[in-house]
Short mmCIF file of C-alpha atoms in Angstrom, two decimals:
data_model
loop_
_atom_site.label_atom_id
_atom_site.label_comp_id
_atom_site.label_asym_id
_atom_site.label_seq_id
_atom_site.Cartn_x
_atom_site.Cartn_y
_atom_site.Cartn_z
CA UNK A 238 16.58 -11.35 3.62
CA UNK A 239 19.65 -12.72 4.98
CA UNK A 240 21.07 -12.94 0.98
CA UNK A 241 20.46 -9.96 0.43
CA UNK A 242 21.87 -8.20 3.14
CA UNK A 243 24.85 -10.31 2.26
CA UNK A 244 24.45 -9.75 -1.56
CA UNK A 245 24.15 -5.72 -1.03
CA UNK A 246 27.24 -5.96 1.51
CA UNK A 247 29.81 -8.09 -0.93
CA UNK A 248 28.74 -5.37 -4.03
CA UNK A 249 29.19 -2.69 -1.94
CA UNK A 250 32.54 -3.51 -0.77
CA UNK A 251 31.81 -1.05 2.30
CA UNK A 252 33.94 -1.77 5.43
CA UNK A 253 31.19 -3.17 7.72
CA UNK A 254 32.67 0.00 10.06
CA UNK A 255 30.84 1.85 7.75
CA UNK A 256 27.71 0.45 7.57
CA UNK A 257 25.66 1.86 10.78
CA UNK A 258 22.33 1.14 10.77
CA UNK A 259 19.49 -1.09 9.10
CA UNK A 260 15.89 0.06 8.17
CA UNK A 261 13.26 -2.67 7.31
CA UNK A 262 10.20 -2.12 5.02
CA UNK A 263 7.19 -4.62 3.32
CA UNK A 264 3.79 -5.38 2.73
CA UNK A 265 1.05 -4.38 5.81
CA UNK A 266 -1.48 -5.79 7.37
CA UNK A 267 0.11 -9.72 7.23
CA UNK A 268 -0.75 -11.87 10.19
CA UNK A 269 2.70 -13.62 11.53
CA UNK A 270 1.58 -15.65 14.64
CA UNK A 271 4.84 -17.11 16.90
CA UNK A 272 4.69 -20.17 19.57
CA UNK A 273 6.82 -19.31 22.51
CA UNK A 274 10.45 -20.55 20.96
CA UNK A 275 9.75 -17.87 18.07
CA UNK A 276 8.40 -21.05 15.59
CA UNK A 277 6.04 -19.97 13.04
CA UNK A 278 2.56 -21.31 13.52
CA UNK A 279 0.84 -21.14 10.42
CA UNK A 280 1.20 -19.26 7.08
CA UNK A 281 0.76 -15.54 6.88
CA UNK A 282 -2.40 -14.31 5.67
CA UNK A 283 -1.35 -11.21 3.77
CA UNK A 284 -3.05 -7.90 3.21
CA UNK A 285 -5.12 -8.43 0.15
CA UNK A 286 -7.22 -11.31 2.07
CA UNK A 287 -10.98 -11.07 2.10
CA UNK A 288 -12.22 -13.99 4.26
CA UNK A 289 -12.96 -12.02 7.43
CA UNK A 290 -16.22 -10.57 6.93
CA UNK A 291 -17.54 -12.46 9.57
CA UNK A 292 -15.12 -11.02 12.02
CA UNK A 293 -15.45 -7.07 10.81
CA UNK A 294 -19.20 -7.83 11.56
CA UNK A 295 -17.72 -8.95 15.27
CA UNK A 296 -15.76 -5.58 15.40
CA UNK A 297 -18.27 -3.84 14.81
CA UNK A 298 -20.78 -5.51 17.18
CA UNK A 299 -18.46 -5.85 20.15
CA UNK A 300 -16.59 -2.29 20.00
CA UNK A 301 -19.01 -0.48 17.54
CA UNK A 302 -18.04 1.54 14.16
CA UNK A 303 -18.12 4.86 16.34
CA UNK A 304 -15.67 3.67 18.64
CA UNK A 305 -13.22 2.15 16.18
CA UNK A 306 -13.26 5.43 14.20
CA UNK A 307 -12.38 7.19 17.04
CA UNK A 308 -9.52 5.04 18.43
CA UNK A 309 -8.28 3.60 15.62
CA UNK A 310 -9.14 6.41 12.38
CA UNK A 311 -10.73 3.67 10.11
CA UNK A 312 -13.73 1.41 9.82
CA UNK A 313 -12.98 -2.26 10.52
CA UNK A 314 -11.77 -3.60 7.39
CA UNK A 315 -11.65 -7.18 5.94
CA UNK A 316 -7.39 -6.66 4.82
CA UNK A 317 -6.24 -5.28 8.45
CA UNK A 318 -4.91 -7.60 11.19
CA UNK A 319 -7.09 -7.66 13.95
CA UNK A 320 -9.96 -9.45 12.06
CA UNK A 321 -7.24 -12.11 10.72
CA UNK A 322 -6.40 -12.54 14.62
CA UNK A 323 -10.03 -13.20 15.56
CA UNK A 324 -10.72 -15.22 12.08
CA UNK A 325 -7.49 -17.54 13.61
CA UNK A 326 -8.94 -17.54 16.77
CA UNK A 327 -12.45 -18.34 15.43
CA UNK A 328 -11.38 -21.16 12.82
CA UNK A 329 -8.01 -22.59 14.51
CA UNK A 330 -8.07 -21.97 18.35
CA UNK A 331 -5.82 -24.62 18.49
CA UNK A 332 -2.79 -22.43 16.54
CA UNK A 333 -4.73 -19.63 18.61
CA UNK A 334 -4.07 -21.69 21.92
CA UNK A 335 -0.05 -21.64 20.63
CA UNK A 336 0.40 -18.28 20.00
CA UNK A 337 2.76 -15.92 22.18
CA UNK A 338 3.86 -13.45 19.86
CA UNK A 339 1.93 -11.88 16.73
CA UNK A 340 3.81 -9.48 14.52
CA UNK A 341 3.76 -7.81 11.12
CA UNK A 342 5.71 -9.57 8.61
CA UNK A 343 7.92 -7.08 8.75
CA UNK A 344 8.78 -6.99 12.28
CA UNK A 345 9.57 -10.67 11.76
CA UNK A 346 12.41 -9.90 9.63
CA UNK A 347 13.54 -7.20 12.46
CA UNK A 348 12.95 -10.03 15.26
CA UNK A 349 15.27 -12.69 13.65
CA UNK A 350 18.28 -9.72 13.27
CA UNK A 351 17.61 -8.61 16.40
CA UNK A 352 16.18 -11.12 19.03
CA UNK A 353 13.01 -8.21 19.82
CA UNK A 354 10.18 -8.61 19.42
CA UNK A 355 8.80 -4.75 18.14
CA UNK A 356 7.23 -2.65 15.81
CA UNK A 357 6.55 0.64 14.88
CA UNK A 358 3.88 3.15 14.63
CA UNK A 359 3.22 3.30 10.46
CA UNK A 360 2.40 -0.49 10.35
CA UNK A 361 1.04 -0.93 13.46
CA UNK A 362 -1.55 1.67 12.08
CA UNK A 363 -2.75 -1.03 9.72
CA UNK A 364 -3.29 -3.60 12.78
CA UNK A 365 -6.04 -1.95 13.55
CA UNK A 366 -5.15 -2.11 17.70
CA UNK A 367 -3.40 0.78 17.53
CA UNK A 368 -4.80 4.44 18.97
CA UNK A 369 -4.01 6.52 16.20
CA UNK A 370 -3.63 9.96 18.07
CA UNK A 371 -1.54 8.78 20.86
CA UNK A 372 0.54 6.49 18.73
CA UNK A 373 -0.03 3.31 21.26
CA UNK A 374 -1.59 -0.04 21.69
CA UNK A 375 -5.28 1.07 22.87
CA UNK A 376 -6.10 -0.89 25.94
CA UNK A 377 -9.76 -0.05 24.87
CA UNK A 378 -9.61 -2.26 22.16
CA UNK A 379 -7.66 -5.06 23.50
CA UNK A 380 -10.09 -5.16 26.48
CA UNK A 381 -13.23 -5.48 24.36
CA UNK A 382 -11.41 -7.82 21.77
CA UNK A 383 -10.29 -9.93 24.52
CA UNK A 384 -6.71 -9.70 23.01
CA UNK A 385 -4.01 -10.29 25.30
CA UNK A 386 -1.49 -6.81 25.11
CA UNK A 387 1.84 -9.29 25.51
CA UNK A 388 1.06 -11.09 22.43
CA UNK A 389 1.81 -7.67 20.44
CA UNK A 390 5.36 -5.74 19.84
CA UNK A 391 6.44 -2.90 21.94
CA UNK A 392 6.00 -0.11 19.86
CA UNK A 393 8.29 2.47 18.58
CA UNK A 394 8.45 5.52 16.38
CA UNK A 395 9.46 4.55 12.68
CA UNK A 396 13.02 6.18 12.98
CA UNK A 397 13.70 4.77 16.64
CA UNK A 398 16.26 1.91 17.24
CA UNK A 399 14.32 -0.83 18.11
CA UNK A 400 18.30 -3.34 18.77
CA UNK A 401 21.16 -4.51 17.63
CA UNK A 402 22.33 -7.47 15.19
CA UNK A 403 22.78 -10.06 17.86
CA UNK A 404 26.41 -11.48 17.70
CA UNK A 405 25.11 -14.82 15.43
CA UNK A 406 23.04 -12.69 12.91
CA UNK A 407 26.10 -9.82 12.88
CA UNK A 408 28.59 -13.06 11.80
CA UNK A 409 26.29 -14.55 9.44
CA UNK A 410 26.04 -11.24 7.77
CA UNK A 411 29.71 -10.05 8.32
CA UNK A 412 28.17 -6.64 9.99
CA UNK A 413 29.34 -5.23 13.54
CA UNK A 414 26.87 -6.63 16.23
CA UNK A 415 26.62 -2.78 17.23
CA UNK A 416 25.16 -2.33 14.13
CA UNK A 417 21.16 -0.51 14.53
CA UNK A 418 18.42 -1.48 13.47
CA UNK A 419 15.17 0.95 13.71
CA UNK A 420 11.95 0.41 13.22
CA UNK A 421 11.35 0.75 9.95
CA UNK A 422 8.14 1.08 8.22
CA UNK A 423 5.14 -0.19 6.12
CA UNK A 424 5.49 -0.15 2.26
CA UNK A 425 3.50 3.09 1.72
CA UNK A 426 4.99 4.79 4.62
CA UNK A 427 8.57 3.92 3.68
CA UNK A 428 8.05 5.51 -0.01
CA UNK A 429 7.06 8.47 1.48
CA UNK A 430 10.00 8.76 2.92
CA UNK A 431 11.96 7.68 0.05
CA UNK A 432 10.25 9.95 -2.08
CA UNK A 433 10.64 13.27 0.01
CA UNK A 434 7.23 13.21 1.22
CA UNK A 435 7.84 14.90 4.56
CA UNK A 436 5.43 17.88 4.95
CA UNK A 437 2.32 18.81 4.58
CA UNK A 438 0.98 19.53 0.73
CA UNK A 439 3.04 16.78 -0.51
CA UNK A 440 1.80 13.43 -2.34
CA UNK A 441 3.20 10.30 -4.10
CA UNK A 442 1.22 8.12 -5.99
CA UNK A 443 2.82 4.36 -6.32
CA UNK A 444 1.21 1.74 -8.60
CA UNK A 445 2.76 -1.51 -7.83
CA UNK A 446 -0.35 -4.47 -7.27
CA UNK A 447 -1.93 -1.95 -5.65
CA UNK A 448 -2.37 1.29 -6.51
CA UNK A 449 -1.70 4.28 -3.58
CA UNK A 450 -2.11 8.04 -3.14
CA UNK A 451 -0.82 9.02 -0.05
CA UNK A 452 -0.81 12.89 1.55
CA UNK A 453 1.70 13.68 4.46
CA UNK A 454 -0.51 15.91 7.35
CA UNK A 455 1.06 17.83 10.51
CA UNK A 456 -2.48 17.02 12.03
CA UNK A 457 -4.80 14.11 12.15
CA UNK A 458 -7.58 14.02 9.57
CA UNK A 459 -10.14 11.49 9.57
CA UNK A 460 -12.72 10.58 6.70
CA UNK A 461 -16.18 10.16 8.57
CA UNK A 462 -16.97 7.77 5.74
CA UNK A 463 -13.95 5.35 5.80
CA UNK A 464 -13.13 6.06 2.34
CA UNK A 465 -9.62 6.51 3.23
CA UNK A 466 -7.29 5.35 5.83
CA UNK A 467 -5.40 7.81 8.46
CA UNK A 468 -2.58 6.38 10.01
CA UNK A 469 0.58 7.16 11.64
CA UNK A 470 3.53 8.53 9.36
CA UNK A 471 6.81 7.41 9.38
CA UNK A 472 7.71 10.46 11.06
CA UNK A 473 6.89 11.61 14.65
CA UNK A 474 4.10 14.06 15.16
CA UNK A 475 3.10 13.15 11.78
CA UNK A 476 0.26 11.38 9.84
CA UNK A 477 -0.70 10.27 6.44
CA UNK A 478 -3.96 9.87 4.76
CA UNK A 479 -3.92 7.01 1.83
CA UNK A 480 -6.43 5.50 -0.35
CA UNK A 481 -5.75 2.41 -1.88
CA UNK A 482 -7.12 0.41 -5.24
CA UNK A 483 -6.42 -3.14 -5.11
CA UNK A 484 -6.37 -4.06 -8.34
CA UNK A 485 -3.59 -1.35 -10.03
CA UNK A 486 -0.77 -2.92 -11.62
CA UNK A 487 -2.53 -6.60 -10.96
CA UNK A 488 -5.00 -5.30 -13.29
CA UNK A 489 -1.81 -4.70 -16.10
CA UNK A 490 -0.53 -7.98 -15.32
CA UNK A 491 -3.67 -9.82 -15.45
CA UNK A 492 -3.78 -8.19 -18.93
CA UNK A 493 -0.52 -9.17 -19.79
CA UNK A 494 -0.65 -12.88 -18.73
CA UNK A 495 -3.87 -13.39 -20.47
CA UNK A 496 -3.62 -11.24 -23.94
CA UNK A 497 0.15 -10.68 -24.24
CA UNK A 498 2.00 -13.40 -25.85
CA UNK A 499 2.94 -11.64 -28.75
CA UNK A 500 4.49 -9.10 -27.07
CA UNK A 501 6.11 -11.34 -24.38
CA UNK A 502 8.07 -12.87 -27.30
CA UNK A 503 8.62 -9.65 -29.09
CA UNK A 504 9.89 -8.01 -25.86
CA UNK A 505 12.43 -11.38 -25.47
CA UNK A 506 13.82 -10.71 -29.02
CA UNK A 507 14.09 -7.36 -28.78
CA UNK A 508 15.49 -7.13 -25.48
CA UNK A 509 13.13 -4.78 -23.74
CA UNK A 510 10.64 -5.29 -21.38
CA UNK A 511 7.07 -6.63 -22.44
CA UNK A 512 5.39 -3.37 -20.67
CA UNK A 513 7.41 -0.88 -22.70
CA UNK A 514 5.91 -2.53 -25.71
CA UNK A 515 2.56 -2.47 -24.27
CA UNK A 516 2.71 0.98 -23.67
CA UNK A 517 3.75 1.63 -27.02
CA UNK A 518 0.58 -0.29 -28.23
CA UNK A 519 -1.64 1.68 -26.03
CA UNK A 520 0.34 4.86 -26.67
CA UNK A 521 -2.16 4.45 -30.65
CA UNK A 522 -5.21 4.77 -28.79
CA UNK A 523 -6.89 8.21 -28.37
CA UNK A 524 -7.84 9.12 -24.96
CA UNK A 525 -11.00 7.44 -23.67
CA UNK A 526 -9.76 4.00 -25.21
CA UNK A 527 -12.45 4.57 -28.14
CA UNK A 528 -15.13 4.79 -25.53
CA UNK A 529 -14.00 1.73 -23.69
CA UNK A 530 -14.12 2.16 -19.80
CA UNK A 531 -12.38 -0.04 -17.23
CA UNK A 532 -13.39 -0.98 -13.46
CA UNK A 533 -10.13 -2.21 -11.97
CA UNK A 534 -11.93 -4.10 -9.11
CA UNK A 535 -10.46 -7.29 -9.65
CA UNK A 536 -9.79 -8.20 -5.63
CA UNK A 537 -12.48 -5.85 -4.64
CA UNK A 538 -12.28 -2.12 -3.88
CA UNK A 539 -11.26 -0.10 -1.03
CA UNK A 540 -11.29 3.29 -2.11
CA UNK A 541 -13.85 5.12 -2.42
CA UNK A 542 -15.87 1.91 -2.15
CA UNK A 543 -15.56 -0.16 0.51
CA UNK A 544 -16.76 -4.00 -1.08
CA UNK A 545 -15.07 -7.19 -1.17
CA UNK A 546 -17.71 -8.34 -3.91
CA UNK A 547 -17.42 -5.44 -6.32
CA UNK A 548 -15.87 -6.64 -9.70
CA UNK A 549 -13.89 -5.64 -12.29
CA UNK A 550 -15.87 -4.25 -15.57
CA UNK A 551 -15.41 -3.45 -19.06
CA UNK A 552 -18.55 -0.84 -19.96
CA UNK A 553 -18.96 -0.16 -23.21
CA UNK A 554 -17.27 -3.35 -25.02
CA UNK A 555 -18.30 -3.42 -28.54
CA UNK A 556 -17.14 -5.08 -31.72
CA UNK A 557 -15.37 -1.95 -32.86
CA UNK A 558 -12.73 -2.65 -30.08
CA UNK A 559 -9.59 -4.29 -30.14
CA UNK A 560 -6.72 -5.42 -28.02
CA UNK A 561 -5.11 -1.79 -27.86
CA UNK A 562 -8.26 -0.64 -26.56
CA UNK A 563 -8.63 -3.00 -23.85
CA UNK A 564 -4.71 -2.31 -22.76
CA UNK A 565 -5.83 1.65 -22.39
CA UNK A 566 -8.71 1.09 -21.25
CA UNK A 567 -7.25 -0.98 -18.21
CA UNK A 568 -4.40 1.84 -17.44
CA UNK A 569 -7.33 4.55 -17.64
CA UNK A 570 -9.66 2.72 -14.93
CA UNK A 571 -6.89 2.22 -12.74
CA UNK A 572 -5.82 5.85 -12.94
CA UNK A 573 -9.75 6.85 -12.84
CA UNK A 574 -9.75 4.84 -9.53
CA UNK A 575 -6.82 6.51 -8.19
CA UNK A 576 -8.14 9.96 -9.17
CA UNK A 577 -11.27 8.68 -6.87
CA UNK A 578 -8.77 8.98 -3.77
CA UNK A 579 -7.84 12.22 -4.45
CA UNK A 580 -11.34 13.37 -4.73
CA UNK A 581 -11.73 12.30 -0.95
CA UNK A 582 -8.61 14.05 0.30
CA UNK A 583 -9.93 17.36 -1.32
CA UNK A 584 -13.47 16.66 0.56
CA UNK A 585 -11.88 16.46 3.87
CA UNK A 586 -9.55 20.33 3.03
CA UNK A 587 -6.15 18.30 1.86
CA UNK A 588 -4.16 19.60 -0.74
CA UNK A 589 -3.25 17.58 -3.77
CA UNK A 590 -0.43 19.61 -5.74
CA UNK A 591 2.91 18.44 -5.26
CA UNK A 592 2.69 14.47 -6.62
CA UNK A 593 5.62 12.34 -6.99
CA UNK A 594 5.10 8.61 -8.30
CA UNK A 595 6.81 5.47 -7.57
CA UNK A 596 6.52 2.00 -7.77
CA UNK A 597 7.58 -0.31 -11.17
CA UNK A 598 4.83 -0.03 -13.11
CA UNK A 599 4.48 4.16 -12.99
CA UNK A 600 5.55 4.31 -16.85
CA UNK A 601 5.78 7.65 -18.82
CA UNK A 602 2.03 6.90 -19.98
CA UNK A 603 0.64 5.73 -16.79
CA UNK A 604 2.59 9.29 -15.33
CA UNK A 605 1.01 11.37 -17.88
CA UNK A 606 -2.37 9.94 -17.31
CA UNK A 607 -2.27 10.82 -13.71
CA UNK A 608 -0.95 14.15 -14.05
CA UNK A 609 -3.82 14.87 -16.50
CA UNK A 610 -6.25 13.35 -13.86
CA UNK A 611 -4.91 15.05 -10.99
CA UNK A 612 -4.25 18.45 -13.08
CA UNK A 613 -1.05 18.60 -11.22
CA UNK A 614 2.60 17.98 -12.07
CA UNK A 615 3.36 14.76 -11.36
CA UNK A 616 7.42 13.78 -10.61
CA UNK A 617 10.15 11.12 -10.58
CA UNK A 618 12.62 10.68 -8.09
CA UNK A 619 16.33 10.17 -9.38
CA UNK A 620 16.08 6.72 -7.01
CA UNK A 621 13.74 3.87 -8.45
CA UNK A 622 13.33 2.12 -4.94
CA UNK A 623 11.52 4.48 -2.42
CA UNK A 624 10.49 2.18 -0.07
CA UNK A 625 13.94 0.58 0.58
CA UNK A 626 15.44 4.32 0.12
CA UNK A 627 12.96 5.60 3.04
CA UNK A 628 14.18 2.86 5.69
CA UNK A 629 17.56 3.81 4.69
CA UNK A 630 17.34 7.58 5.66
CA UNK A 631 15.12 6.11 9.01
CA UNK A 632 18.04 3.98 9.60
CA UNK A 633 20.78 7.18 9.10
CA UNK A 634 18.40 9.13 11.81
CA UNK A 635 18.20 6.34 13.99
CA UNK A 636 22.06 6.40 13.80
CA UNK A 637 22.85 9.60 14.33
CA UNK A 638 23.74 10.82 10.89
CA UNK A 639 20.80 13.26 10.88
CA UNK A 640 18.62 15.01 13.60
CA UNK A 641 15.21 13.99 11.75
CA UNK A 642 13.31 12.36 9.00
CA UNK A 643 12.47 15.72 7.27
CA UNK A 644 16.13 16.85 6.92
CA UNK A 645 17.53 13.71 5.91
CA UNK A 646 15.15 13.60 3.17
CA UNK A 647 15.48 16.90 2.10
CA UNK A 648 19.54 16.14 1.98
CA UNK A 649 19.07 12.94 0.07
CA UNK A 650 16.15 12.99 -2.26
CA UNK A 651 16.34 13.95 -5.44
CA UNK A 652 13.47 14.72 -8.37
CA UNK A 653 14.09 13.44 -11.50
CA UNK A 654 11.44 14.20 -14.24
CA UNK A 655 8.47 15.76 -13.96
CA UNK A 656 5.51 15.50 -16.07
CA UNK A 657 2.68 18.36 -16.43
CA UNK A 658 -0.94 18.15 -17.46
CA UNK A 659 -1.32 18.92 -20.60
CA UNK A 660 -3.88 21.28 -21.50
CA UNK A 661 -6.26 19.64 -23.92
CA UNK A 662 -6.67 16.32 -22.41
CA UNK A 663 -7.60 17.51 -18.98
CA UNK A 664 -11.58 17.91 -20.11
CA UNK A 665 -11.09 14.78 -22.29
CA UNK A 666 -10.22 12.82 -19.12
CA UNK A 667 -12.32 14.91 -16.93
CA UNK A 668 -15.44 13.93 -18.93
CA UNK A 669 -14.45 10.46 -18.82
CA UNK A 670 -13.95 10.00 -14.92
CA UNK A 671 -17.38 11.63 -14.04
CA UNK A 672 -18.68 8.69 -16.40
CA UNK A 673 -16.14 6.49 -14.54
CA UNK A 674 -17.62 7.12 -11.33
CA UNK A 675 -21.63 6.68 -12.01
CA UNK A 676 -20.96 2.77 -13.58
CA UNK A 677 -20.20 1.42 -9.47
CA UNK A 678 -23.22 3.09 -8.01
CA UNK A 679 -25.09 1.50 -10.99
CA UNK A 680 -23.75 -2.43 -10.38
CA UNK A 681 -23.18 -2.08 -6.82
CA UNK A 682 -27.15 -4.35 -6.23
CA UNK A 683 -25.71 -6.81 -9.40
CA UNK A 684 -22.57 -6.91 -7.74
CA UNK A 685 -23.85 -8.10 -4.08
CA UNK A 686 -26.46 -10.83 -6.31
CA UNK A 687 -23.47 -11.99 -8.09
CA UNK A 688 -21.82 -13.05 -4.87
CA UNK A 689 -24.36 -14.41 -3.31
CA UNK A 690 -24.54 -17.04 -6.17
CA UNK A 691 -21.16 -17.92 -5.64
#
């Protein structure tokens, strides 16, 4: 962090007068446990980790699903902080004994530039400690957890300064020790921002390792079933509804490590990158793959299914198909499994019509696929990096620059290209995903059997 800030300063060659404020953004859900002198106890355990199970199961016996949907908008999940808390406290109560401070990794970043120890309301929504209507730690939950309420971060809204650069960090990084820096916010959230995603009706989609769809709502909507996750937006009054596939561009890169080579060294000669020539490949390759479908469930599946031990699937592999088939295939499934998230947000009376996509792996195929999926027209922004772009315009509120989060975005973002259905592949696809979603129901007993060998 601290060479980059230093990096992005020296290329800038902005007077550090003019730099006013910092916004912070990364991955959710990570466990960062502190002793009392700020010294890391142990390594993070990160959002895609599964080895909770045993803890959700406490969760759920000690404050019960009801409750936990009602304070905190989601079932207890396996990836979310509070079970890695108890899993420390159940497996190493003597790091658990240490602890004084547990944060976001995030918020760690924020505490070594600013000496605070804080957080905000976006990825404190992922902690799964937070009540999700009034935008607080729920001393509910902490009671029945029996976690202590000053081991956690004050909280703050997303656009709020949380402090200043203390006078070491503001020398090390040639910045005024004046200089703000606001809360920030999760990944997701932070793209939202970056991508104009500010009011209600709007959408991005980002495919990164995950894959994301993520609606911006004026009011709090909650998915009885858990499929999705409601948490706090990035901006105040405000909440998002996101489902998530685990497995999105991990699923292309998996490919790619395993079946790629060729192109890997064509890519090198030819001086382009390996996925443009990939894309070209499975550009050959009618829709459908040649009958070849994909399950991207290769770290288990979130939404609509909520199973660490579902698995990824090729259905209908036959000797007919080849390499190109395989590559489409695996973009299809994942955009089949993003499709499944929209499909939720339209149960619970959201809108889905006004998609922009992010993220590096959200190439002109991958775009086209979702827009036919979606039947909507999916859009660019001019900037490539909406996550880092949304803490920037939460940093200019938090600094006075603008009055709020909606009006800076409106004043900064700007759409690139858009890409529309097109008209005869919309049934093609559509015919596809309905087969799409009948193969988990099908494996979902083979699935659970499979584990239990392991």
């Amino acid at each position: 962090m601290i060479r980059t800030i230093q990096a992005v300063v020296a290329k800038s060659g902005a007077p550090k007068d003019e730099i006013k404020g910092i916004g912070i953004s990364g991955q959710m859900h990570g466990l960062v446990m502190l002793d009392g002198e700020n010294n890391v106890l142990r390594k993070s355990i990160i959002w895609c980790d599964q080895r909770t199970a045993a803890e959700v199961d406490e969760m759920n016996r000690v404050v019960g699903q009801e409750k936990l949907m009602e304070i905190t908008a989601n079932p207890a999940l396996m990836g979310w902080t509070t079970s890695k808390i108890l899993w420390v406290r159940n497996n190493e109560s003597d790091i658990y004994a240490k602890c004084k401070h547990i944060l976001l990794p995030k918020d760690y970043l924020s505490l070594i530039l600013t000496g605070e120890c804080a957080t905000e309301v976006s990825d404190a929504s992922g902690m799964q400690l937070l009540d999700i209507a009034n935008r607080c730690w729920s001393d509910e939950l902490l009671h029945l957890l029996q976690i202590d309420k000053s081991l956690l971060g004050k909280v703050y809204e997303s656009c709020e300064v949380t402090g200043t650069l203390t006078v070491e960090m503001a020398d090390l990084l040639g910045l005024r020790a004046d200089t703000v820096v606001v809360g920030g916010a999760g990944d997701n959230a932070a793209a939202a921002v970056g991508t104009g995603v500010a009011c209600d009706g709007k959408a991005f989609t980002t495919i990164g390792t995950s894959g994301v769809v993520f609606v911006h709502t004026s009011s709090m909507a909650i998915d009885p079933k858990g499929r999705v996750h409601t948490c706090c937006a990035a901006i105040p009054n405000s909440w998002h509804v996101m489902g998530v596939t685990q497995g999105a561009g991990l699923s292309l890169k998996w490919f790619s490590d395993n079946f790629c080579d060729v192109e890997k060294q064509a890519a090198a000669l030819m001086g382009v990158d390996e996925y443009y020539l990939m894309d070209k490949e499975a550009e050959q390759v009618p829709v459908g793959a040649n009958h070849l479908l994909y399950l991207p469930y290769l770290m288990g599946k979130r939404t609509p299914h909520l199973d660490p031990n579902a698995c990824g699937v090729f259905f209908g592999f036959s000797a007919m198909h080849t390499k190109r088939d395989m590559l489409r295939a695996v973009l299809e499934g994942v955009t089949y499994s993003l499709r499944d998230c929209v499909e939720v947000f339209r149960e619970m009376g959201i809108s889905v019509d006004d998609v922009m996509a992010c993220g590096g792996d959200t190439s002109p195929l991958w775009r086209s696929m979702l827009a036919n999926l979606y039947n909507c027209p999916v859009k660019t922004a001019i900037s490539k990096e909406g996550p880092s772009l949304g803490v920037a315009i939460l940093a200019s509120v938090g600094a006075g620059l603008y009055d709020s989060v909606p009006q800076a975005a409106k004043a900064i973002v700007q759409t690139d290209k858009t890409q529309c259905p097109q008209a005869e592949n919309v049934p093609v696809y559509e015919s596809y995903y309905q087969l799409y979603r009948q193969i988990y129901p099908a494996l979902q007993a083979q699935f659970d059997a499979l584990a239990a060998l392991a």
